[in-house]
mmCIF file of C-alpha atoms in Angstrom:
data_model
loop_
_atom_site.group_PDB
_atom_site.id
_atom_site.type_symbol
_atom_site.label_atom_id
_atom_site.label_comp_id
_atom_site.label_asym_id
_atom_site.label_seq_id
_atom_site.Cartn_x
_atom_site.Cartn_y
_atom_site.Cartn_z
ATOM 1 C CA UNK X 313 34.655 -43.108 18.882
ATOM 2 C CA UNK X 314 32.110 -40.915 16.914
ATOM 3 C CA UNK X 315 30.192 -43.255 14.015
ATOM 4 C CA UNK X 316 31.216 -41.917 11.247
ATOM 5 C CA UNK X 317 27.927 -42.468 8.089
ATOM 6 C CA UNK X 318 30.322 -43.135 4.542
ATOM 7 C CA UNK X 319 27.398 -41.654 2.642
ATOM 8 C CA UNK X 320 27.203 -38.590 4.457
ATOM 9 C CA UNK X 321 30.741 -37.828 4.626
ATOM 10 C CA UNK X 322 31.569 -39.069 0.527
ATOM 11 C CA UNK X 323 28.531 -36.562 0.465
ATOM 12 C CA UNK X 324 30.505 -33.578 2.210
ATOM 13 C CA UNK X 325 33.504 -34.245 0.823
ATOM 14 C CA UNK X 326 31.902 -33.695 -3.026
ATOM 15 C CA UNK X 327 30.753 -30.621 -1.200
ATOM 16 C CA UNK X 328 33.693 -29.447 0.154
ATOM 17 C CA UNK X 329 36.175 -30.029 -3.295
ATOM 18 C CA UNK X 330 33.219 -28.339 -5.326
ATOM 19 C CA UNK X 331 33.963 -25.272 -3.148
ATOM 20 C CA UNK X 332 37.531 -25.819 -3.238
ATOM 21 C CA UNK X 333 37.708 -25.196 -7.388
ATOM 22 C CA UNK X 334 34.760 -22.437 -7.258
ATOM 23 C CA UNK X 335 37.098 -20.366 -4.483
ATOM 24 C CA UNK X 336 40.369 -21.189 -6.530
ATOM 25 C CA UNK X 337 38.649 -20.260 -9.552
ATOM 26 C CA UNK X 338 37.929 -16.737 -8.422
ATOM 27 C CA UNK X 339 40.836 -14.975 -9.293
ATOM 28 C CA UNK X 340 40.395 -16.862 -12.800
ATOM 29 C CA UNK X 341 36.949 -15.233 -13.391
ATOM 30 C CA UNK X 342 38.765 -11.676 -12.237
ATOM 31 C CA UNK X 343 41.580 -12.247 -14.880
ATOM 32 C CA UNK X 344 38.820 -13.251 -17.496
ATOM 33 C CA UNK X 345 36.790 -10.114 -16.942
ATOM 34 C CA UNK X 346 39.893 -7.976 -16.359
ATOM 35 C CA UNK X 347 41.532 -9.086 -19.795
ATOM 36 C CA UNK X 348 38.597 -9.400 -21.691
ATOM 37 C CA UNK X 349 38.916 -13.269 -22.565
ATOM 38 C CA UNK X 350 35.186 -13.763 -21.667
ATOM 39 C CA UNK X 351 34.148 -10.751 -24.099
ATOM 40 C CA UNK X 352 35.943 -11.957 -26.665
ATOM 41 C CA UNK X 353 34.983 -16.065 -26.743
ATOM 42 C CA UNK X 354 31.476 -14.913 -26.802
ATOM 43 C CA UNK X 355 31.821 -12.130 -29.650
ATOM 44 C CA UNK X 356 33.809 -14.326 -31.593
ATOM 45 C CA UNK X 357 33.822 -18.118 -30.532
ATOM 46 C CA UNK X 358 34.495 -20.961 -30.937
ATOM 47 C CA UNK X 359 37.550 -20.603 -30.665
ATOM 48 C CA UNK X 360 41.195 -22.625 -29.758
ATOM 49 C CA UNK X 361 43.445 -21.332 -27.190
ATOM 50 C CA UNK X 362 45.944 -19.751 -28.996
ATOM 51 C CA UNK X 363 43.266 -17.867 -31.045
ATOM 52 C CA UNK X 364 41.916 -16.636 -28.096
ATOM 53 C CA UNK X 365 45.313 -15.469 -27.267
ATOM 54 C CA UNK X 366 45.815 -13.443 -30.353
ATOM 55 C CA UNK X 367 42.103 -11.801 -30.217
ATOM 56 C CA UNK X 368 43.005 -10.808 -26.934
ATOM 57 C CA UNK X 369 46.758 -9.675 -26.776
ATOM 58 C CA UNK X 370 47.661 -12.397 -24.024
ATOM 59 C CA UNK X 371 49.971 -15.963 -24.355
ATOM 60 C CA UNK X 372 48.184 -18.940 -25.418
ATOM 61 C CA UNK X 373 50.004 -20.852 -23.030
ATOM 62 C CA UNK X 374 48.551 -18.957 -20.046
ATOM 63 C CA UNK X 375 44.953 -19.013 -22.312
ATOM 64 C CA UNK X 376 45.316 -22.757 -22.913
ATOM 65 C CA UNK X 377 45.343 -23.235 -18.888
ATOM 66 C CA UNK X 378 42.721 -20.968 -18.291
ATOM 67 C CA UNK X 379 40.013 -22.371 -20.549
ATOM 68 C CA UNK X 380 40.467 -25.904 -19.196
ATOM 69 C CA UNK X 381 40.087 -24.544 -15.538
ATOM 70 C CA UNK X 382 36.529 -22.577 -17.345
ATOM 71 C CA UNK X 383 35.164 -25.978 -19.134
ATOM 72 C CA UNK X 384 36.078 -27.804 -16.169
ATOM 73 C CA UNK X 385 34.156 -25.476 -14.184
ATOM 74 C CA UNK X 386 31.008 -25.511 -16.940
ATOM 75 C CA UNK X 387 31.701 -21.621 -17.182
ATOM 76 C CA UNK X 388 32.468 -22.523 -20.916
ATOM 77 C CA UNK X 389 31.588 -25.179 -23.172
ATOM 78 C CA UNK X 390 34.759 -27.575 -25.125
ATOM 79 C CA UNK X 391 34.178 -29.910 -28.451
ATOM 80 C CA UNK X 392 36.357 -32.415 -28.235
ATOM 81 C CA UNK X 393 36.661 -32.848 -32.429
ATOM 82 C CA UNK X 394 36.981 -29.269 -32.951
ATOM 83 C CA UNK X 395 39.190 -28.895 -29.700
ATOM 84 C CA UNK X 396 37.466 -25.254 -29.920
ATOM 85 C CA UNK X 397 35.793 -23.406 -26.888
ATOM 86 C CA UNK X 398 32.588 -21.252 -27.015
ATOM 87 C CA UNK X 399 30.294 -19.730 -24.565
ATOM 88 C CA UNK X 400 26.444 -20.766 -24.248
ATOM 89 C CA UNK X 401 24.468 -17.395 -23.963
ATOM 90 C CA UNK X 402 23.396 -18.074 -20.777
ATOM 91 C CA UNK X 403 27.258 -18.067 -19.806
ATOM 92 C CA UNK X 404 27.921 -14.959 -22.202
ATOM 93 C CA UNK X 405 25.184 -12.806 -19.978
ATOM 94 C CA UNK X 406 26.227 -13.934 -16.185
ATOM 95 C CA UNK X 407 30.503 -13.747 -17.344
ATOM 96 C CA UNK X 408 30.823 -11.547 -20.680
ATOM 97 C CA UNK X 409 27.997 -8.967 -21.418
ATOM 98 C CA UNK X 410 28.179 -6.249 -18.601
ATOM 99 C CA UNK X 411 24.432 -4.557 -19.658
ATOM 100 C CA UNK X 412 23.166 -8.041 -18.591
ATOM 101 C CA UNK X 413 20.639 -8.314 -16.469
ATOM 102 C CA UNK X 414 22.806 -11.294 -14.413
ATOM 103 C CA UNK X 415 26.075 -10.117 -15.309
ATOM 104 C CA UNK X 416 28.310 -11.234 -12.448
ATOM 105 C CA UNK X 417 31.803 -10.915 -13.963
ATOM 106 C CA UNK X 418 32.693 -7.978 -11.420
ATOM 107 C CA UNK X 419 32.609 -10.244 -8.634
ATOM 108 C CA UNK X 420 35.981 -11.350 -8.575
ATOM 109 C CA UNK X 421 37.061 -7.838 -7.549
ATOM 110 C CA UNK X 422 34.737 -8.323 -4.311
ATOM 111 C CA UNK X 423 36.332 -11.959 -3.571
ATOM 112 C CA UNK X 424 40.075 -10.384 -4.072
ATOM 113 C CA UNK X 425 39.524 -7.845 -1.469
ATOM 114 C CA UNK X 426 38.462 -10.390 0.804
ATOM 115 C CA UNK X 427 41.221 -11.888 0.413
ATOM 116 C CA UNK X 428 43.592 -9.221 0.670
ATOM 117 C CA UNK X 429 42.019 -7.930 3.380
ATOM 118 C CA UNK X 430 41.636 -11.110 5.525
ATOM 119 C CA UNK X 431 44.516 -10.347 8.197
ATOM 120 C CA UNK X 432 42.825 -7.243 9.033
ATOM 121 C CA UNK X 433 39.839 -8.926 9.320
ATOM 122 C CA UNK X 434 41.466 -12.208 11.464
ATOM 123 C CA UNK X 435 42.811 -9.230 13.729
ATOM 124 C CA UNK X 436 39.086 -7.604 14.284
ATOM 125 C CA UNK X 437 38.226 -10.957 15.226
ATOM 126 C CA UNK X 438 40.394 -10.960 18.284
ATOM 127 C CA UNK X 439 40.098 -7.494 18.991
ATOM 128 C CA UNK X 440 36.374 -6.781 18.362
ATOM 129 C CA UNK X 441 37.393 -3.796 16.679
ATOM 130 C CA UNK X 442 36.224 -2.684 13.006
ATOM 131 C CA UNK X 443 37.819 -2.200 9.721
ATOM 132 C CA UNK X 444 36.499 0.831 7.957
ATOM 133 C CA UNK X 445 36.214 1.105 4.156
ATOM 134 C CA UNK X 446 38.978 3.760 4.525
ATOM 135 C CA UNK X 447 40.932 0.677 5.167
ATOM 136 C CA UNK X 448 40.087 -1.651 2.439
ATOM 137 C CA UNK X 449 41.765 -2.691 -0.433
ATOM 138 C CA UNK X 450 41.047 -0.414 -3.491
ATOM 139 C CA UNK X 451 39.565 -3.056 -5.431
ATOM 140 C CA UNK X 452 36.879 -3.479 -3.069
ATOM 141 C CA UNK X 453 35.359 0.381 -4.311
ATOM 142 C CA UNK X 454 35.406 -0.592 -7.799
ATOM 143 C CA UNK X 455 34.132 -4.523 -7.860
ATOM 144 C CA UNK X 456 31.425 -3.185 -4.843
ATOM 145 C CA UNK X 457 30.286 -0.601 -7.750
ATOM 146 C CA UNK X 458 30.302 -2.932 -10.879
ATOM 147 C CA UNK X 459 28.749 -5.309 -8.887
ATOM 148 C CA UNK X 460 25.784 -4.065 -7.469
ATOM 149 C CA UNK X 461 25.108 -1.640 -10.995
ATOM 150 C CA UNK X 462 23.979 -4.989 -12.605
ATOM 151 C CA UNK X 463 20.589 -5.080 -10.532
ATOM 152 C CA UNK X 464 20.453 -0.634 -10.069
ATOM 153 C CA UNK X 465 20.381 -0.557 -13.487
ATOM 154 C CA UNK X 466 17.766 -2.943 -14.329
ATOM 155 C CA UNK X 467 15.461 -2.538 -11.445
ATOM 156 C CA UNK X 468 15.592 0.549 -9.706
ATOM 157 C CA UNK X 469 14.008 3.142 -12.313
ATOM 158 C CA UNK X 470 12.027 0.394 -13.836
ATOM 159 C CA UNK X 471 10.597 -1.561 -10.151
ATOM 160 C CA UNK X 472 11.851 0.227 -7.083
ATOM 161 C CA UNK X 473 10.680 4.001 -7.664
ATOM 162 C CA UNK X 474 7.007 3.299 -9.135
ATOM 163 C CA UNK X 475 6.747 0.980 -6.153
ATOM 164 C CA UNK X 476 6.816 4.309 -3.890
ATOM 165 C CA UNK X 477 3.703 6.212 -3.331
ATOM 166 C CA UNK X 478 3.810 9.271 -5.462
ATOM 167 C CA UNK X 479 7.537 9.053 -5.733
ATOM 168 C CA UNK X 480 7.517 9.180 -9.348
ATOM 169 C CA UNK X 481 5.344 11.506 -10.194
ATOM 170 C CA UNK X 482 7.500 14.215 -8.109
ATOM 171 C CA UNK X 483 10.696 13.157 -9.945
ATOM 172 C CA UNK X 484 8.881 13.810 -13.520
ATOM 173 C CA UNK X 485 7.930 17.107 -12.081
ATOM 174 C CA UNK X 486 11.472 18.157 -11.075
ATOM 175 C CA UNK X 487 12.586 16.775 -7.261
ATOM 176 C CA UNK X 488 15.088 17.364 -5.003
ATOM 177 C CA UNK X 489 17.265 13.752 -4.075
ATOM 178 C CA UNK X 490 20.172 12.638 -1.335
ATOM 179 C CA UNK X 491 21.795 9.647 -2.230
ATOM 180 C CA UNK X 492 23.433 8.446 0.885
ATOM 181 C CA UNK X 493 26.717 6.386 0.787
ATOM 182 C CA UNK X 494 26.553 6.970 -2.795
ATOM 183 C CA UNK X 495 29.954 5.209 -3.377
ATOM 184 C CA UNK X 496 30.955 5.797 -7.304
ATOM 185 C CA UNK X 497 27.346 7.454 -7.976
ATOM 186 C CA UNK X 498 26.149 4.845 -10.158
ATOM 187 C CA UNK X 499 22.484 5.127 -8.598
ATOM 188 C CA UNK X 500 22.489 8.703 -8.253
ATOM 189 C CA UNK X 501 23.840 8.677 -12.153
ATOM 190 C CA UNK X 502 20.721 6.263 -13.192
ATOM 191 C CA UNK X 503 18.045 8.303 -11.534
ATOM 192 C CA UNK X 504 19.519 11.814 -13.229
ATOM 193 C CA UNK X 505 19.643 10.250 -16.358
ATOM 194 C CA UNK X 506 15.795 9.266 -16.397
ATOM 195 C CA UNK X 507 14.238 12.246 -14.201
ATOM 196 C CA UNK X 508 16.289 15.630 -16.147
ATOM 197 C CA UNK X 509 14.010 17.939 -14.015
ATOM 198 C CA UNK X 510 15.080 16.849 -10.629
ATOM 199 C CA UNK X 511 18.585 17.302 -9.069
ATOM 200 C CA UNK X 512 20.373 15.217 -7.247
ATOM 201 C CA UNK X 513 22.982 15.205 -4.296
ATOM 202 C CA UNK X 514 25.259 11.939 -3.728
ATOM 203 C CA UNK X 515 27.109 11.913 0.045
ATOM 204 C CA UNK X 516 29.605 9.428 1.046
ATOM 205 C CA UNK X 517 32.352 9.883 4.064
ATOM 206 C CA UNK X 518 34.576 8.318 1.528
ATOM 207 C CA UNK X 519 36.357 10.750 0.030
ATOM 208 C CA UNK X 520 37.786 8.610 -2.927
ATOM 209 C CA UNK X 521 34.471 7.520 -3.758
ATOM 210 C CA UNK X 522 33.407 10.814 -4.271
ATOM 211 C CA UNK X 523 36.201 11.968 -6.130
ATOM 212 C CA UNK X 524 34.869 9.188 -8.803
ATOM 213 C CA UNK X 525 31.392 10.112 -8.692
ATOM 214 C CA UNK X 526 32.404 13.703 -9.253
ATOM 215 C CA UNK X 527 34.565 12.403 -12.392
ATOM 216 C CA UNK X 528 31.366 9.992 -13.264
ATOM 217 C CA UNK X 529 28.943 13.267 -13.154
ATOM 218 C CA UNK X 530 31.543 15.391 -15.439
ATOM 219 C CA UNK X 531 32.173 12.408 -18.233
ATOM 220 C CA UNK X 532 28.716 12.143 -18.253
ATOM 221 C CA UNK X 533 27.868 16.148 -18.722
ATOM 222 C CA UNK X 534 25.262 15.757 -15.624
ATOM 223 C CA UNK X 535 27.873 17.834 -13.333
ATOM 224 C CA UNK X 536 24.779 20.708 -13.503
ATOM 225 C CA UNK X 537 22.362 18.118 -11.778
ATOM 226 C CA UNK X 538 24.430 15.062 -9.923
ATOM 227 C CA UNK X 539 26.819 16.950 -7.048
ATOM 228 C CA UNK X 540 28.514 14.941 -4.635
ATOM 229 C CA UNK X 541 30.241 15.840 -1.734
ATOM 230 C CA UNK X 542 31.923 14.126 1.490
ATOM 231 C CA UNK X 543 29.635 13.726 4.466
ATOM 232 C CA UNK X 544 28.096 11.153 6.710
ATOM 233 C CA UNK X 545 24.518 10.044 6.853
ATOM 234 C CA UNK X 546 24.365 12.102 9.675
ATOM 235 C CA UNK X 547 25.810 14.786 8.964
ATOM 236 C CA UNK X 548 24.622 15.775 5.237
ATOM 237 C CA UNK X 549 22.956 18.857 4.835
ATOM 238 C CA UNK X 550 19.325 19.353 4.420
ATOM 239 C CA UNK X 551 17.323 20.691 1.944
ATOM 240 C CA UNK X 552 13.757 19.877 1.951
ATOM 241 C CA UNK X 553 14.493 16.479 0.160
ATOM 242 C CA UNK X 554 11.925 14.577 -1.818
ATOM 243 C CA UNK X 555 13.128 11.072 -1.697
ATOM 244 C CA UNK X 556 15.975 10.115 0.333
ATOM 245 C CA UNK X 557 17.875 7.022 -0.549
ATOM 246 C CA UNK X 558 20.219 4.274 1.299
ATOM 247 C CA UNK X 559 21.511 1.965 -1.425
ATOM 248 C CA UNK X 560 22.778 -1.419 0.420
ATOM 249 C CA UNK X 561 24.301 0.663 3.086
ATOM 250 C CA UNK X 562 22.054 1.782 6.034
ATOM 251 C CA UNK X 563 23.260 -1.889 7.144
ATOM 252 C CA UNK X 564 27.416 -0.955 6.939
ATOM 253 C CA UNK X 565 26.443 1.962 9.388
ATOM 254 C CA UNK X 566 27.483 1.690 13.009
ATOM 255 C CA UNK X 567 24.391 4.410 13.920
ATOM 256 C CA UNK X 568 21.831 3.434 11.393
ATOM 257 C CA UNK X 569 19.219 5.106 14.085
ATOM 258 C CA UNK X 570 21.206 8.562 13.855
ATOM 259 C CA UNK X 571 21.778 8.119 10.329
ATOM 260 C CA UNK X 572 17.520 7.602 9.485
ATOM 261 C CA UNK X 573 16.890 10.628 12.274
ATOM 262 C CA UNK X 574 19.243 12.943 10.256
ATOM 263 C CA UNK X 575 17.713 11.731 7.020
ATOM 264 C CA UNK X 576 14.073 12.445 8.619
ATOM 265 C CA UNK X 577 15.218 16.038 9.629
ATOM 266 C CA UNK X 578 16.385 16.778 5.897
ATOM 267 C CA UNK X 579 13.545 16.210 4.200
ATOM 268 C CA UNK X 580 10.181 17.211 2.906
ATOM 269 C CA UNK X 581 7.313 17.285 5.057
ATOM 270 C CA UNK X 582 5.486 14.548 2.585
ATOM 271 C CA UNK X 583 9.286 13.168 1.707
ATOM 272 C CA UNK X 584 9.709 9.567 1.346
ATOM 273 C CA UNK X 585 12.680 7.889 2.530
ATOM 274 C CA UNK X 586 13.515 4.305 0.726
ATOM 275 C CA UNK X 587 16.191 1.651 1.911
ATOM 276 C CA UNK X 588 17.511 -1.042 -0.905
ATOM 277 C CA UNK X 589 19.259 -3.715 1.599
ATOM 278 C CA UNK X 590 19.760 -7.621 1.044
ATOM 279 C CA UNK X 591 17.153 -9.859 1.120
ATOM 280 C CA UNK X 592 16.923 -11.771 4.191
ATOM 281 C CA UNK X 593 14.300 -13.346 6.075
ATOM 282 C CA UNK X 594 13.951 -12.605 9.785
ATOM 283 C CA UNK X 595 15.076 -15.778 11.429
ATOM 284 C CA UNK X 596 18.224 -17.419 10.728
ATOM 285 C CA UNK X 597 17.146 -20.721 10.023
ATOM 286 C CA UNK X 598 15.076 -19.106 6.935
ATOM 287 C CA UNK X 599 18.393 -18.138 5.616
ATOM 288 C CA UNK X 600 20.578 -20.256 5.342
ATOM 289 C CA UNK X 601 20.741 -20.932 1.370
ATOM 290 C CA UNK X 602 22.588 -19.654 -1.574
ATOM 291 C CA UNK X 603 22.167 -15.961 -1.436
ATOM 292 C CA UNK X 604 22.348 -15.809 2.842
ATOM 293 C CA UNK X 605 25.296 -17.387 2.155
ATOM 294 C CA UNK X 606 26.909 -15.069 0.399
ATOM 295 C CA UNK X 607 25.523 -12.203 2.434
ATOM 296 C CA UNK X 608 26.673 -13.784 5.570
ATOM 297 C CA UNK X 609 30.159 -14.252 4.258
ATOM 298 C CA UNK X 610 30.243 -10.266 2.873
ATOM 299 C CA UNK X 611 28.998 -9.567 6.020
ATOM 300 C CA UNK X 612 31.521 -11.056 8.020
ATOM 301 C CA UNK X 613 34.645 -9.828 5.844
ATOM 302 C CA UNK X 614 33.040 -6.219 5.124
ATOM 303 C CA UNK X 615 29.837 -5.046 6.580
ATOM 304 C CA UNK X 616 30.329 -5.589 10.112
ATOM 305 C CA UNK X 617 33.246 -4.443 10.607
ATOM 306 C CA UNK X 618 32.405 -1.413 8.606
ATOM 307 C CA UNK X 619 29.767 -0.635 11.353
ATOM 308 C CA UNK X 620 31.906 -1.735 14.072
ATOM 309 C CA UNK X 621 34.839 0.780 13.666
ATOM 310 C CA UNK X 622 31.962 3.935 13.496
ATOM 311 C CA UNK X 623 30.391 5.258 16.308
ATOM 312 C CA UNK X 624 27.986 3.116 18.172
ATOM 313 C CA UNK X 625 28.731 0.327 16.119
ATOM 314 C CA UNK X 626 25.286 -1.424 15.879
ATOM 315 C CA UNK X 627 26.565 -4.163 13.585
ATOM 316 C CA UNK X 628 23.037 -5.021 11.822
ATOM 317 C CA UNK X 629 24.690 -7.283 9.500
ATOM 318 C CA UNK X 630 23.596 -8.214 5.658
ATOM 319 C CA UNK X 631 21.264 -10.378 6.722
ATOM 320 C CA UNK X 632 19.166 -7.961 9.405
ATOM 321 C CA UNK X 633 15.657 -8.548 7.657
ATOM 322 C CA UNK X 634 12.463 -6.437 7.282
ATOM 323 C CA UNK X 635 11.512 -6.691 11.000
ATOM 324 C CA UNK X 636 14.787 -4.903 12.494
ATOM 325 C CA UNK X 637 14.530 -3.000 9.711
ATOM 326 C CA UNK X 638 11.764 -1.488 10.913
ATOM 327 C CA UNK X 639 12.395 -1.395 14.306
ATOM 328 C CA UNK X 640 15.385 0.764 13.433
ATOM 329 C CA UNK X 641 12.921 3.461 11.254
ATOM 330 C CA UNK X 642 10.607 3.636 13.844
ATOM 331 C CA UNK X 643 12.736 4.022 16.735
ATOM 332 C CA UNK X 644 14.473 7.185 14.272
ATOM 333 C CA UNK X 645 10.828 8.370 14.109
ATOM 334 C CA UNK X 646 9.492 7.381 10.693
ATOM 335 C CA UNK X 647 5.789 6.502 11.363
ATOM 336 C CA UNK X 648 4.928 4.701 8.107
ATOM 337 C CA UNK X 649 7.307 1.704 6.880
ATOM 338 C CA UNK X 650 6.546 -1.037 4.210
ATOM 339 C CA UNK X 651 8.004 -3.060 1.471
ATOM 340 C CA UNK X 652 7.673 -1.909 -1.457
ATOM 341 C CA UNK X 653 8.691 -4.992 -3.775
ATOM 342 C CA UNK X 654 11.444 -7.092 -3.863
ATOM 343 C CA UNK X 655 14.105 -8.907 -5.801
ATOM 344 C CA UNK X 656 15.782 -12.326 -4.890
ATOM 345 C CA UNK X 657 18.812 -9.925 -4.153
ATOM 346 C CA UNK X 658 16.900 -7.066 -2.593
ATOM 347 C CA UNK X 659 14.442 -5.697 -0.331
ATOM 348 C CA UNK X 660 13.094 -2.287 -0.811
ATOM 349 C CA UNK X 661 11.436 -0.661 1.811
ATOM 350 C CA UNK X 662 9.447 3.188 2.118
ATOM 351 C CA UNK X 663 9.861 4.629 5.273
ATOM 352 C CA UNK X 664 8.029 7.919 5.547
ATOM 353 C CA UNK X 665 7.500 10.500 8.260
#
């Protein structure tokens, strides 16, 4: 018989039901952000359930069992003489203000294609095969793209371009820019918006995705400067880029070698190439806490097996770190590789020929 230590496991076991109610709760913050109920308790709070109901078009009896499953889980406050809810504004900007600069209300999206997805993902597991994005569940595109515009919008024009060497200074002037595995375009959208002299081309072998970019570019009357077509990252076209960019993708590529070699051979002789992947330490051991663990559990269900249904199938995972990082750029031939800053949810790295 194995001792078993009472603390240790009473210890786990808080663990383990804490993670129970934040995984059932999930689809609660989806139907929150989906239905507005979030936007609405912190524009007009405190309020009862079946007010909430009526500001929001929904039943209260459905609203009345939601906000007790939000108090419970501190995502909203309750006062117990009023019997009103409200929202702290430190809850309002992570659940119901989407121009936050923590806003994490599209991440039930990302959680329900997991989900969805998981029996293709239990059957890679015994095959070793991959799962391309061709295969995923729709709501994967759209919660990937609201999620990840939370820290593109509030770091990459204002942090991650000045950090590159002369970067800026061409974009003012009027530069030429591949977004690779552009997705919905929301990066290549945020750089046209602030640099109006330089043009820019978004490529993604997801043809869906590009169909929304194009739609993105046209709504937004930068269809002149933003085009986006389907290609892979190795086999875009070139055209004497400026800056080429890999937004939290290079990693999802089975070839990322081939895919930074094709990027070298499009560009500018002085061009700069910059990579925006997870932040991750090199060694395991230096990851495992809040933010590996969510990249090693997106990782599992959709990065790797991205990169394992492509060619070559390299796998590098969301955690890969600086070091292979680099490995992989120089072995492409890129001579010159560094970070340039960093978030707690980012690394950005300049890679240039």
């Amino acid at each position: 018989m194995v001792e078993v230590d009472s603390d240790r496991l009473n210890s786990f076991m808080g663990k383990m039901i804490g993670d129970i109610g934040a995984a059932m709760n999930a689809s609660l913050m989806l139907i929150g952000d989906r239905l507005g109920l979030y936007k609405a308790l912190a524009e007009k709070g405190p309020m009862n359930s079946a007010e909430l109901a009526k500001a929001t078009g929904t039943a209260e009896r459905y609203v009345r069992e939601w906000l007790s499953a939000q108090a419970a889980s501190g995502y909203v406050e309750y006062d117990t003489k009023s019997g009103k809810f409200s929202m702290l504004p430190e809850q309002a900007m992570a659940l119901a203000d989407d121009e936050s600069p923590v806003f994490l209300g599209a991440v039930g999206n990302v959680v329900a294609a997991t989900f969805l997805d998981e029996q293709k993902i239990s059957d890679a597991f015994k095959t070793g095969k991959g799962v391309g994005w061709n295969r995923r569940s729709e709501c994967l595109f759209c919660g990937t793209a609201r999620f990840f515009r939370t820290g593109y919008k509030h770091h990459l024009v204002q942090e991650w371009l000045p950090s590159l060497e002369g970067v800026v200074d061409k974009l003012k002037r009027g530069a030429k820019v591949a977004d690779v595995g552009c997705g919905h375009g929301i990066s290549t959208r945020l750089m046209a918006e602030a640099f109006p002299k330089s043009t820019f081309f978004g490529f993604d072998y997801h043809e869906g995705s590009v169909q929304a970019a194009r739609e993105q570019a046209r709504d937004a009357g930068l269809s002149d400067r933003m085009h986006f077509e389907t290609h892979t990252a190795k086999t875009f076209p070139a055209n004497g880029y400026d800056l080429v960019c890999f937004f939290d993708c290079l990693h999802d590529m089975g070839d990322p070698v081939g895919a930074l070699k094709h990027s070298r051979s499009t560009m500018a002789k002085d061009g700069t190439c910059m990579l925006v992947e997870p932040f991750a330490n090199d060694r395991l051991e230096d990851n495992l806490n809040p933010i590996g663990r969510v990249y090693y559990a997106a990782s599992t269900m959709v990065c790797t097996p991205a990169s394992l249904d492509q060619e070559v199938g390299l796998a590098l995972g969301a955690q890969a770190g600086e070091a292979r990082l680099r490995e992989i750029a120089r072995e492409a031939g890129f001579t010159r590789f560094r970070r340039a800053t960093e978030t707690p949810f980012n690394l950005i790295l300049e890679a240039r020929p």
